[in-house]
Amino acid sequence: MPFCCNGRVIAMSQQNFLFTSESVTEGHPDKIADQISDGILDAIMAKDKNCRVACETILTTGLAFVAGEISTKAYVEIPDIIRETIRDVGYTDATWGFDYRTCSVLTAIDAQSGDIAMGVDTGGAGDQGLMFGYATNDTAELMPMPIVLAHRLTKRLAEVRKKNILPWVRPDGKSQVTVEYRDGRPVRIDTIVVSTQHSDKVTTKKIEQEIKEKVIAPAMPKWVRGSGRSKSAIFDPNEVTFHINPTGRFVTGGPMGDTGLTGRKIIVDTYGGVGSHGGGAFSGKDPSKVDRSASYMARYIAKNIVAAKLADKCEVQLAYAIGVPEPVSVLVDAKGTEHVALEVIDKLVRKHFPMTPRGIIEYLKLRRPIYKETAAYGHFGRSGPGFTWEKTDKAAALQQEAGR
C-alpha cells in the first residue's frame, strides 16, 4: 500500500515507517449491530440455506432497530435474536443505559427486490462492486501484525470481563497498536492504546495498572527478532508508549454513549488499513452478495499464494457486474515481493480458484450458519471450521506447479 511524502508516492515495502491498526470489542455499539445482523442471518440460514438476507441494525439508548430485505421460507423470531445477542455480549444491567431486557425492539423487513433476484437466481452476482483480499508473511496468521495485535487486545478485554478477572471492565472497548517497520518488516511495537468502558467505582490509576498487567502483557508477543547481539524484542514495555483510557473516564459506553450501526467497522473487519478496500461491508449479508463471498475468496487466494511462498505479500482484487457470473476483472498484486513471475501466479489463480458467486459459495461452503462468529474480532486470520477461506490447502499444489 503506497503512501505520500512531500508529493512523492513511496512503496511501504521499501521504507521504514510506523503503521497503526485498531480493533473494537464485541460490546462496541457498531459490533453489537454486526452481531445482531449476522445472528439473524444464521438463524434463517439454519432453516433455509437458499435464503436471501440483507439486514441492517441500528442501536442507540434504549433502542434496537432492524431493517432490511429478507426472502425466505423460514420463520425466525427476530426480536428474540436481538435480545439474546445483546445479552450474550454482556449488556445485562439497565443501570449501564442499555440492556437486553428493557430496550425497545423494532423491525422493518421487506422481501428482496425481484429485479435483483432475476440476476442472482441464474448464478450471477448480487450487485456490482470490487472486493479485495490480502495476505502477508508478517505473522503466523499471514495477516498484518498491527491488526493481529489489536484484535488480541480486544479479545483479552472481553476475556478479563467475562472471567471476572477485572470485574470493573464493561463491554465497550477499543484498542490500537502502532508497529515500527524496517525494510518492510515489523520489528517493534511503538505505541499501544486501550480504552475500556468501566465501573464508576474504579480509579484511573488502577485502570492503567491492571490493563497493563492483565490485558496488554498477556496479549503481546513474547518472541524477539534477529540473533546474537542484534536481537531485539518485538514488545519491550520500557520502549512502548501507552495510552490507557486517555480521556480519563469511560463510564458511559455502548449504545448509550454512541450510536451503533451494521457495517461501520469495515477496516477492523479486514486488514486494519493495510491494502485496499472496496467499501462493501459483510455482516447481515447472505453469500449471494459478493461484498462478502468474493472478499472471502480473495483472501483465500492471497493467503494460499503467500503460504506457497510465491510472494511475501499479496493483494487480490475481484470485480463484478450485477447478474453476471464471471468477474469482470481479476488482479493479483504481490507488491514487488513475488518470487516467481506475476504472469505465472495469475495463471495459477485462474486455474485453481473458482470465482463465480455460485462457485465461491459451493467451494467455501458458505450456505451454513457460520456468520455470527465472524462479526467480532475480524473476518480474517481466524481459525475454526467456519473459516474455510483461511485454509491453505492449495499452497502445496501452487508451489509445485510454480516450481518452487
CSV table of C-alpha atoms in Angstrom, one decimal:
chain,number,residue,atom,x,y,z
A,1,MET,CA,0.0,0.0,0.0
A,2,PRO,CA,1.7,3.3,-1.0
A,3,PHE,CA,1.7,6.4,1.0
A,4,CYS,CA,2.6,10.0,0.1
A,5,CYS,CA,5.5,12.0,1.4
A,6,ASN,CA,6.2,15.5,0.1
A,7,GLY,CA,4.2,14.8,-3.0
A,8,ARG,CA,6.1,11.5,-3.7
A,9,VAL,CA,4.4,8.1,-3.7
A,10,ILE,CA,6.5,5.7,-1.8
A,11,ALA,CA,6.1,1.9,-1.6
A,12,MET,CA,5.8,0.9,2.0
A,13,SER,CA,7.6,-2.4,1.5
A,14,GLN,CA,10.8,-0.4,0.6
A,15,GLN,CA,10.7,2.0,3.5
A,16,ASN,CA,11.0,2.3,7.3
A,17,PHE,CA,7.7,3.5,8.8
A,18,LEU,CA,5.1,3.3,11.6
A,19,PHE,CA,1.7,1.7,10.8
A,20,THR,CA,-1.3,1.6,13.1
A,21,SER,CA,-4.4,-0.6,13.2
A,22,GLU,CA,-7.4,-0.6,15.6
A,23,SER,CA,-9.9,-3.1,16.9
A,24,VAL,CA,-13.0,-2.9,19.0
A,25,THR,CA,-14.6,-5.3,21.4
A,26,GLU,CA,-17.8,-7.2,20.8
A,27,GLY,CA,-19.5,-4.7,23.2
A,28,HIS,CA,-18.8,-1.7,21.0
A,29,PRO,CA,-22.1,-0.5,19.6
A,30,ASP,CA,-21.1,-1.0,15.9
A,31,LYS,CA,-20.1,-4.6,16.7
A,32,ILE,CA,-23.3,-5.3,18.6
A,33,ALA,CA,-25.1,-4.2,15.4
A,34,ASP,CA,-22.9,-6.5,13.3
A,35,GLN,CA,-23.6,-9.5,15.6
A,36,ILE,CA,-27.3,-8.9,15.6
A,37,SER,CA,-27.4,-8.7,11.8
A,38,ASP,CA,-25.3,-11.9,11.4
A,39,GLY,CA,-27.3,-13.6,14.2
A,40,ILE,CA,-30.4,-13.1,12.2
A,41,LEU,CA,-28.7,-14.4,9.1
A,42,ASP,CA,-27.5,-17.5,10.9
A,43,ALA,CA,-30.9,-18.2,12.3
A,44,ILE,CA,-32.6,-18.0,8.9
A,45,MET,CA,-29.8,-19.9,7.1
A,46,ALA,CA,-30.1,-22.8,9.6
A,47,LYS,CA,-33.6,-23.3,8.3
A,48,ASP,CA,-33.3,-22.2,4.7
A,49,LYS,CA,-29.8,-22.3,3.2
A,50,ASN,CA,-31.1,-20.6,0.0
A,51,CYS,CA,-32.4,-17.6,1.8
A,52,ARG,CA,-31.7,-14.0,0.7
A,53,VAL,CA,-30.8,-11.8,3.6
A,54,ALA,CA,-29.6,-8.2,3.7
A,55,CYS,CA,-30.4,-6.7,7.1
A,56,GLU,CA,-29.0,-3.7,9.0
A,57,THR,CA,-29.2,-2.9,12.7
A,58,ILE,CA,-29.1,0.5,14.4
A,59,LEU,CA,-28.7,0.8,18.1
A,60,THR,CA,-29.0,3.8,20.4
A,61,THR,CA,-30.0,4.5,24.0
A,62,GLY,CA,-32.8,2.0,24.8
A,63,LEU,CA,-33.5,1.0,21.2
A,64,ALA,CA,-32.5,-1.7,18.7
A,65,PHE,CA,-34.0,-1.3,15.2
A,66,VAL,CA,-33.5,-3.8,12.4
A,67,ALA,CA,-34.4,-3.1,8.8
A,68,GLY,CA,-33.7,-4.9,5.5
A,69,GLU,CA,-34.7,-7.2,2.7
A,70,ILE,CA,-35.2,-10.8,3.5
A,71,SER,CA,-36.7,-13.5,1.3
A,72,THR,CA,-37.1,-16.9,2.9
A,73,LYS,CA,-39.4,-19.9,3.5
A,74,ALA,CA,-38.3,-20.0,7.2
A,75,TYR,CA,-39.7,-18.2,10.2
A,76,VAL,CA,-37.5,-16.9,13.0
A,77,GLU,CA,-38.3,-14.7,16.0
A,78,ILE,CA,-36.2,-11.7,15.1
A,79,PRO,CA,-36.8,-9.8,18.4
A,80,ASP,CA,-35.7,-12.8,20.4
A,81,ILE,CA,-32.4,-13.0,18.4
A,82,ILE,CA,-31.8,-9.3,19.0
A,83,ARG,CA,-32.3,-9.6,22.8
A,84,GLU,CA,-30.2,-12.8,23.0
A,85,THR,CA,-27.3,-11.2,21.2
A,86,ILE,CA,-27.4,-8.1,23.4
A,87,ARG,CA,-27.4,-10.4,26.5
A,88,ASP,CA,-24.6,-12.6,25.2
A,89,VAL,CA,-22.4,-9.5,24.5
A,90,GLY,CA,-22.9,-8.5,28.2
A,91,TYR,CA,-25.4,-5.7,28.4
A,92,THR,CA,-27.4,-7.2,31.2
A,93,ASP,CA,-27.7,-4.3,33.6
A,94,ALA,CA,-30.2,-1.4,33.0
A,95,THR,CA,-28.0,1.0,35.0
A,96,TRP,CA,-25.5,0.9,32.2
A,97,GLY,CA,-28.0,2.7,29.9
A,98,PHE,CA,-28.7,-0.3,27.7
A,99,ASP,CA,-29.7,-3.9,28.4
A,100,TYR,CA,-31.4,-6.8,26.7
A,101,ARG,CA,-34.5,-6.9,28.9
A,102,THR,CA,-35.7,-3.3,28.8
A,103,CYS,CA,-34.5,-2.0,25.3
A,104,SER,CA,-37.2,-1.4,22.7
A,105,VAL,CA,-37.0,-3.6,19.6
A,106,LEU,CA,-38.4,-2.5,16.3
A,107,THR,CA,-38.2,-4.2,12.8
A,108,ALA,CA,-39.0,-3.2,9.3
A,109,ILE,CA,-38.4,-6.1,6.9
A,110,ASP,CA,-39.3,-6.4,3.2
A,111,ALA,CA,-38.6,-9.1,0.6
A,112,GLN,CA,-35.7,-8.9,-1.7
A,113,SER,CA,-36.3,-6.9,-4.9
A,114,GLY,CA,-37.5,-9.1,-7.7
A,115,ASP,CA,-35.2,-7.2,-10.1
A,116,ILE,CA,-32.2,-8.2,-8.1
A,117,ALA,CA,-33.4,-11.8,-7.7
A,118,MET,CA,-33.5,-12.2,-11.5
A,119,GLY,CA,-29.8,-11.8,-11.7
A,120,VAL,CA,-28.9,-13.8,-8.6
A,121,ASP,CA,-31.2,-16.8,-9.4
A,122,THR,CA,-29.2,-17.5,-12.6
A,123,GLY,CA,-25.9,-17.6,-10.6
A,124,GLY,CA,-24.9,-14.0,-11.2
A,125,ALA,CA,-23.5,-11.6,-8.7
A,126,GLY,CA,-26.0,-9.9,-6.4
A,127,ASP,CA,-24.5,-6.5,-7.1
A,128,GLN,CA,-21.7,-4.7,-8.8
A,129,GLY,CA,-18.6,-3.9,-6.9
A,130,LEU,CA,-14.9,-4.6,-6.2
A,131,MET,CA,-13.5,-6.8,-3.5
A,132,PHE,CA,-10.0,-7.2,-2.1
A,133,GLY,CA,-8.2,-9.9,-0.3
A,134,TYR,CA,-4.7,-9.6,1.3
A,135,ALA,CA,-2.1,-11.7,3.0
A,136,THR,CA,1.4,-11.1,4.3
A,137,ASN,CA,4.1,-13.3,6.0
A,138,ASP,CA,4.3,-10.7,8.8
A,139,THR,CA,2.7,-13.2,11.2
A,140,ALA,CA,1.7,-16.9,11.5
A,141,GLU,CA,-1.8,-16.0,10.6
A,142,LEU,CA,-0.5,-14.4,7.3
A,143,MET,CA,-2.0,-11.1,8.4
A,144,PRO,CA,-0.5,-7.7,9.1
A,145,MET,CA,0.9,-7.5,12.6
A,146,PRO,CA,-0.8,-4.3,13.7
A,147,ILE,CA,-4.4,-5.7,13.2
A,148,VAL,CA,-3.4,-9.1,14.7
A,149,LEU,CA,-2.2,-7.5,17.9
A,150,ALA,CA,-5.1,-5.0,18.1
A,151,HIS,CA,-7.5,-7.9,18.0
A,152,ARG,CA,-5.6,-9.8,20.7
A,153,LEU,CA,-6.1,-6.8,23.0
A,154,THR,CA,-9.8,-6.5,22.5
A,155,LYS,CA,-10.3,-10.3,22.8
A,156,ARG,CA,-8.4,-10.1,26.1
A,157,LEU,CA,-10.5,-7.2,27.3
A,158,ALA,CA,-13.6,-9.4,26.7
A,159,GLU,CA,-11.9,-12.3,28.5
A,160,VAL,CA,-11.0,-10.5,31.6
A,161,ARG,CA,-14.5,-9.2,31.9
A,162,LYS,CA,-16.3,-12.5,31.3
A,163,LYS,CA,-14.0,-14.4,33.6
A,164,ASN,CA,-14.3,-11.7,36.3
A,165,ILE,CA,-10.5,-11.2,36.3
A,166,LEU,CA,-11.2,-7.5,36.1
A,167,PRO,CA,-14.8,-7.1,37.4
A,168,TRP,CA,-14.8,-3.3,36.8
A,169,VAL,CA,-14.5,-3.8,33.0
A,170,ARG,CA,-17.7,-3.2,31.0
A,171,PRO,CA,-18.5,-4.5,27.4
A,172,ASP,CA,-17.5,-1.5,25.3
A,173,GLY,CA,-13.8,-1.0,24.4
A,174,LYS,CA,-11.2,-0.3,21.7
A,175,SER,CA,-7.6,-0.9,21.1
A,176,GLN,CA,-4.9,0.5,18.7
A,177,VAL,CA,-1.4,-0.8,18.0
A,178,THR,CA,1.4,1.0,16.2
A,179,VAL,CA,4.1,-1.2,14.8
A,180,GLU,CA,7.5,0.0,13.5
A,181,TYR,CA,8.6,-1.5,10.2
A,182,ARG,CA,12.1,-1.5,8.8
A,183,ASP,CA,12.7,-2.5,5.2
A,184,GLY,CA,9.0,-3.6,5.1
A,185,ARG,CA,9.3,-6.0,8.1
A,186,PRO,CA,7.7,-5.5,11.6
A,187,VAL,CA,10.4,-5.1,14.2
A,188,ARG,CA,9.0,-3.3,17.2
A,189,ILE,CA,5.7,-2.3,18.9
A,190,ASP,CA,5.9,1.5,19.2
A,191,THR,CA,2.5,2.6,20.8
A,192,ILE,CA,-0.5,0.8,22.4
A,193,VAL,CA,-3.8,2.5,23.0
A,194,VAL,CA,-6.5,0.7,25.1
A,195,SER,CA,-9.8,2.3,26.0
A,196,THR,CA,-12.3,0.3,28.1
A,197,GLN,CA,-15.7,1.1,29.5
A,198,HIS,CA,-15.5,0.8,33.3
A,199,SER,CA,-17.4,1.0,36.5
A,200,ASP,CA,-17.6,4.4,38.2
A,201,LYS,CA,-16.1,2.9,41.3
A,202,VAL,CA,-12.6,2.2,39.9
A,203,THR,CA,-9.8,4.7,39.9
A,204,THR,CA,-7.8,5.9,36.9
A,205,LYS,CA,-4.6,4.6,38.5
A,206,LYS,CA,-6.0,1.2,39.0
A,207,ILE,CA,-7.3,1.0,35.4
A,208,GLU,CA,-3.9,1.9,34.0
A,209,GLN,CA,-2.0,-0.6,36.2
A,210,GLU,CA,-4.4,-3.5,35.7
A,211,ILE,CA,-4.9,-3.0,32.0
A,212,LYS,CA,-1.1,-3.1,31.5
A,213,GLU,CA,-0.7,-6.2,33.8
A,214,LYS,CA,-3.8,-8.2,32.9
A,215,VAL,CA,-4.7,-7.2,29.4
A,216,ILE,CA,-1.6,-5.9,27.5
A,217,ALA,CA,1.2,-8.1,28.8
A,218,PRO,CA,-0.6,-11.4,28.2
A,219,ALA,CA,-1.7,-10.4,24.7
A,220,MET,CA,1.7,-9.2,23.4
A,221,PRO,CA,4.2,-11.4,21.6
A,222,LYS,CA,7.0,-12.9,23.7
A,223,TRP,CA,9.4,-13.5,20.8
A,224,VAL,CA,12.4,-11.5,19.5
A,225,ARG,CA,13.7,-10.6,16.1
A,226,GLY,CA,17.3,-11.2,14.9
A,227,SER,CA,20.1,-13.2,16.6
A,228,GLY,CA,23.1,-12.6,18.7
A,229,ARG,CA,23.8,-9.0,19.5
A,230,SER,CA,21.2,-7.9,17.0
A,231,LYS,CA,18.4,-9.5,19.0
A,232,SER,CA,15.5,-7.1,19.8
A,233,ALA,CA,12.1,-7.7,21.4
A,234,ILE,CA,9.0,-7.0,19.4
A,235,PHE,CA,7.3,-6.0,22.6
A,236,ASP,CA,9.5,-4.2,25.2
A,237,PRO,CA,7.3,-2.4,27.7
A,238,ASN,CA,10.1,0.0,28.5
A,239,GLU,CA,10.1,1.2,24.9
A,240,VAL,CA,6.4,1.4,24.3
A,241,THR,CA,4.2,4.5,24.6
A,242,PHE,CA,1.0,3.5,26.4
A,243,HIS,CA,-2.3,5.4,26.3
A,244,ILE,CA,-4.8,3.8,28.7
A,245,ASN,CA,-8.3,5.4,28.7
A,246,PRO,CA,-6.6,8.7,27.6
A,247,THR,CA,-9.7,10.9,28.3
A,248,GLY,CA,-9.5,9.8,31.9
A,249,ARG,CA,-13.1,8.5,32.1
A,250,PHE,CA,-15.2,6.0,30.1
A,251,VAL,CA,-18.2,5.1,32.2
A,252,THR,CA,-20.9,5.9,29.7
A,253,GLY,CA,-20.4,3.5,26.8
A,254,GLY,CA,-22.2,1.1,24.4
A,255,PRO,CA,-25.3,2.3,22.6
A,256,MET,CA,-25.9,4.9,25.3
A,257,GLY,CA,-22.6,6.5,24.6
A,258,ASP,CA,-22.6,6.2,20.8
A,259,THR,CA,-25.0,5.0,18.1
A,260,GLY,CA,-24.2,1.6,16.6
A,261,LEU,CA,-24.7,0.6,13.0
A,262,THR,CA,-24.1,-2.5,11.0
A,263,GLY,CA,-21.1,-2.3,8.6
A,264,ARG,CA,-19.4,0.7,10.1
A,265,LYS,CA,-16.2,-1.1,11.1
A,266,ILE,CA,-15.0,-2.5,7.7
A,267,ILE,CA,-11.3,-1.8,8.3
A,268,VAL,CA,-11.5,-3.6,11.7
A,269,ASP,CA,-13.2,-6.5,9.9
A,270,THR,CA,-10.5,-6.8,7.3
A,271,TYR,CA,-6.7,-5.9,7.4
A,272,GLY,CA,-6.5,-2.9,9.7
A,273,GLY,CA,-6.0,-0.4,6.8
A,274,VAL,CA,-3.2,-2.4,5.1
A,275,GLY,CA,-4.0,-2.9,1.4
A,276,SER,CA,-7.2,-1.7,-0.3
A,277,HIS,CA,-10.9,-2.0,0.5
A,278,GLY,CA,-13.8,-1.9,-2.0
A,279,GLY,CA,-16.1,-0.3,0.5
A,280,GLY,CA,-18.6,-3.1,1.0
A,281,ALA,CA,-19.5,-4.3,4.5
A,282,PHE,CA,-20.0,-8.0,5.3
A,283,SER,CA,-22.4,-8.5,8.2
A,284,GLY,CA,-26.1,-9.2,7.6
A,285,LYS,CA,-25.5,-10.3,4.0
A,286,ASP,CA,-26.0,-13.9,2.7
A,287,PRO,CA,-23.2,-15.2,0.5
A,288,SER,CA,-25.0,-14.4,-2.8
A,289,LYS,CA,-23.8,-10.9,-2.0
A,290,VAL,CA,-20.3,-10.7,-3.5
A,291,ASP,CA,-19.4,-8.0,-1.0
A,292,ARG,CA,-19.0,-10.9,1.4
A,293,SER,CA,-18.3,-14.1,-0.5
A,294,ALA,CA,-15.9,-12.6,-3.1
A,295,SER,CA,-13.9,-10.9,-0.3
A,296,TYR,CA,-13.6,-14.3,1.4
A,297,MET,CA,-12.4,-15.9,-1.8
A,298,ALA,CA,-9.9,-13.0,-2.5
A,299,ARG,CA,-8.4,-13.6,1.0
A,300,TYR,CA,-8.3,-17.4,0.3
A,301,ILE,CA,-6.4,-16.8,-2.9
A,302,ALA,CA,-4.0,-14.3,-1.4
A,303,LYS,CA,-3.3,-16.5,1.6
A,304,ASN,CA,-2.5,-19.5,-0.4
A,305,ILE,CA,-0.2,-17.6,-2.7
A,306,VAL,CA,1.8,-16.4,0.4
A,307,ALA,CA,1.6,-19.8,2.1
A,308,ALA,CA,3.1,-21.3,-1.1
A,309,LYS,CA,6.0,-18.8,-0.9
A,310,LEU,CA,5.2,-17.4,-4.3
A,311,ALA,CA,5.2,-13.9,-2.7
A,312,ASP,CA,5.8,-12.4,0.7
A,313,LYS,CA,2.8,-10.1,0.3
A,314,CYS,CA,-0.2,-10.5,-2.0
A,315,GLU,CA,-3.3,-8.4,-2.7
A,316,VAL,CA,-6.1,-9.8,-4.9
A,317,GLN,CA,-8.9,-7.7,-6.5
A,318,LEU,CA,-12.1,-9.2,-7.9
A,319,ALA,CA,-14.7,-7.1,-9.5
A,320,TYR,CA,-18.3,-8.0,-10.6
A,321,ALA,CA,-21.3,-6.7,-12.5
A,322,ILE,CA,-24.7,-7.4,-11.2
A,323,GLY,CA,-26.3,-10.5,-12.6
A,324,VAL,CA,-23.0,-11.6,-14.3
A,325,PRO,CA,-21.4,-14.8,-13.0
A,326,GLU,CA,-17.8,-14.3,-14.1
A,327,PRO,CA,-15.7,-11.4,-12.6
A,328,VAL,CA,-15.2,-8.5,-14.9
A,329,SER,CA,-11.6,-8.3,-13.7
A,330,VAL,CA,-9.1,-10.3,-11.6
A,331,LEU,CA,-5.9,-8.6,-10.4
A,332,VAL,CA,-3.0,-10.2,-8.4
A,333,ASP,CA,-0.5,-7.7,-6.9
A,334,ALA,CA,2.5,-9.0,-5.0
A,335,LYS,CA,3.7,-5.5,-4.1
A,336,GLY,CA,7.1,-6.3,-5.6
A,337,THR,CA,7.7,-9.3,-3.3
A,338,GLU,CA,6.9,-12.0,-5.8
A,339,HIS,CA,9.4,-14.9,-6.1
A,340,VAL,CA,8.0,-16.1,-9.5
A,341,ALA,CA,6.7,-14.1,-12.4
A,342,LEU,CA,3.3,-12.5,-11.8
A,343,GLU,CA,2.2,-13.9,-15.0
A,344,VAL,CA,2.8,-17.4,-13.6
A,345,ILE,CA,0.8,-16.5,-10.4
A,346,ASP,CA,-2.0,-15.1,-12.4
A,347,LYS,CA,-2.4,-18.3,-14.5
A,348,LEU,CA,-2.3,-20.4,-11.4
A,349,VAL,CA,-5.0,-18.3,-9.7
A,350,ARG,CA,-7.3,-18.6,-12.7
A,351,LYS,CA,-6.7,-22.4,-12.9
A,352,HIS,CA,-7.1,-23.3,-9.2
A,353,PHE,CA,-9.8,-21.0,-7.7
A,354,PRO,CA,-13.5,-20.7,-8.6
A,355,MET,CA,-14.5,-17.0,-8.9
A,356,THR,CA,-18.2,-17.1,-9.9
A,357,PRO,CA,-20.6,-16.4,-7.0
A,358,ARG,CA,-22.0,-19.9,-7.2
A,359,GLY,CA,-18.6,-21.5,-7.4
A,360,ILE,CA,-17.3,-19.5,-4.4
A,361,ILE,CA,-20.3,-20.4,-2.3
A,362,GLU,CA,-20.0,-24.1,-3.0
A,363,TYR,CA,-16.2,-24.3,-2.7
A,364,LEU,CA,-16.0,-22.4,0.6
A,365,LYS,CA,-19.2,-24.0,1.9
A,366,LEU,CA,-20.9,-20.7,2.7
A,367,ARG,CA,-24.5,-21.8,2.9
A,368,ARG,CA,-24.2,-22.6,6.6
A,369,PRO,CA,-25.0,-20.6,9.8
A,370,ILE,CA,-21.3,-19.6,10.3
A,371,TYR,CA,-21.5,-15.8,10.3
A,372,LYS,CA,-22.2,-14.6,13.8
A,373,GLU,CA,-18.8,-15.8,14.8
A,374,THR,CA,-17.2,-13.6,12.2
A,375,ALA,CA,-18.9,-10.4,13.4
A,376,ALA,CA,-16.4,-9.5,16.1
A,377,TYR,CA,-12.6,-9.6,16.1
A,378,GLY,CA,-12.2,-9.7,12.3
A,379,HIS,CA,-13.2,-12.0,9.5
A,380,PHE,CA,-9.6,-12.9,8.6
A,381,GLY,CA,-6.7,-14.5,10.4
A,382,ARG,CA,-9.2,-16.7,12.3
A,383,SER,CA,-9.4,-20.5,12.9
A,384,GLY,CA,-12.3,-22.9,13.2
A,385,PRO,CA,-14.5,-25.0,10.9
A,386,GLY,CA,-16.5,-22.0,9.7
A,387,PHE,CA,-13.5,-20.1,8.4
A,388,THR,CA,-13.0,-22.1,5.3
A,389,TRP,CA,-11.3,-19.1,3.5
A,390,GLU,CA,-8.5,-19.3,6.0
A,391,LYS,CA,-7.3,-22.7,4.8
A,392,THR,CA,-4.0,-23.1,2.9
A,393,ASP,CA,-4.9,-26.3,1.3
A,394,LYS,CA,-4.0,-25.0,-2.2
A,395,ALA,CA,-0.5,-23.9,-1.2
A,396,ALA,CA,1.3,-27.2,-2.0
A,397,ALA,CA,-0.2,-27.5,-5.5
A,398,LEU,CA,0.6,-23.9,-6.3
A,399,GLN,CA,4.2,-24.3,-5.1
A,400,GLN,CA,4.7,-27.5,-7.1
A,401,GLU,CA,3.3,-26.0,-10.3
A,402,ALA,CA,5.3,-22.8,-9.9
A,403,GLY,CA,8.5,-24.9,-9.5
A,404,ARG,CA,9.3,-23.6,-6.0
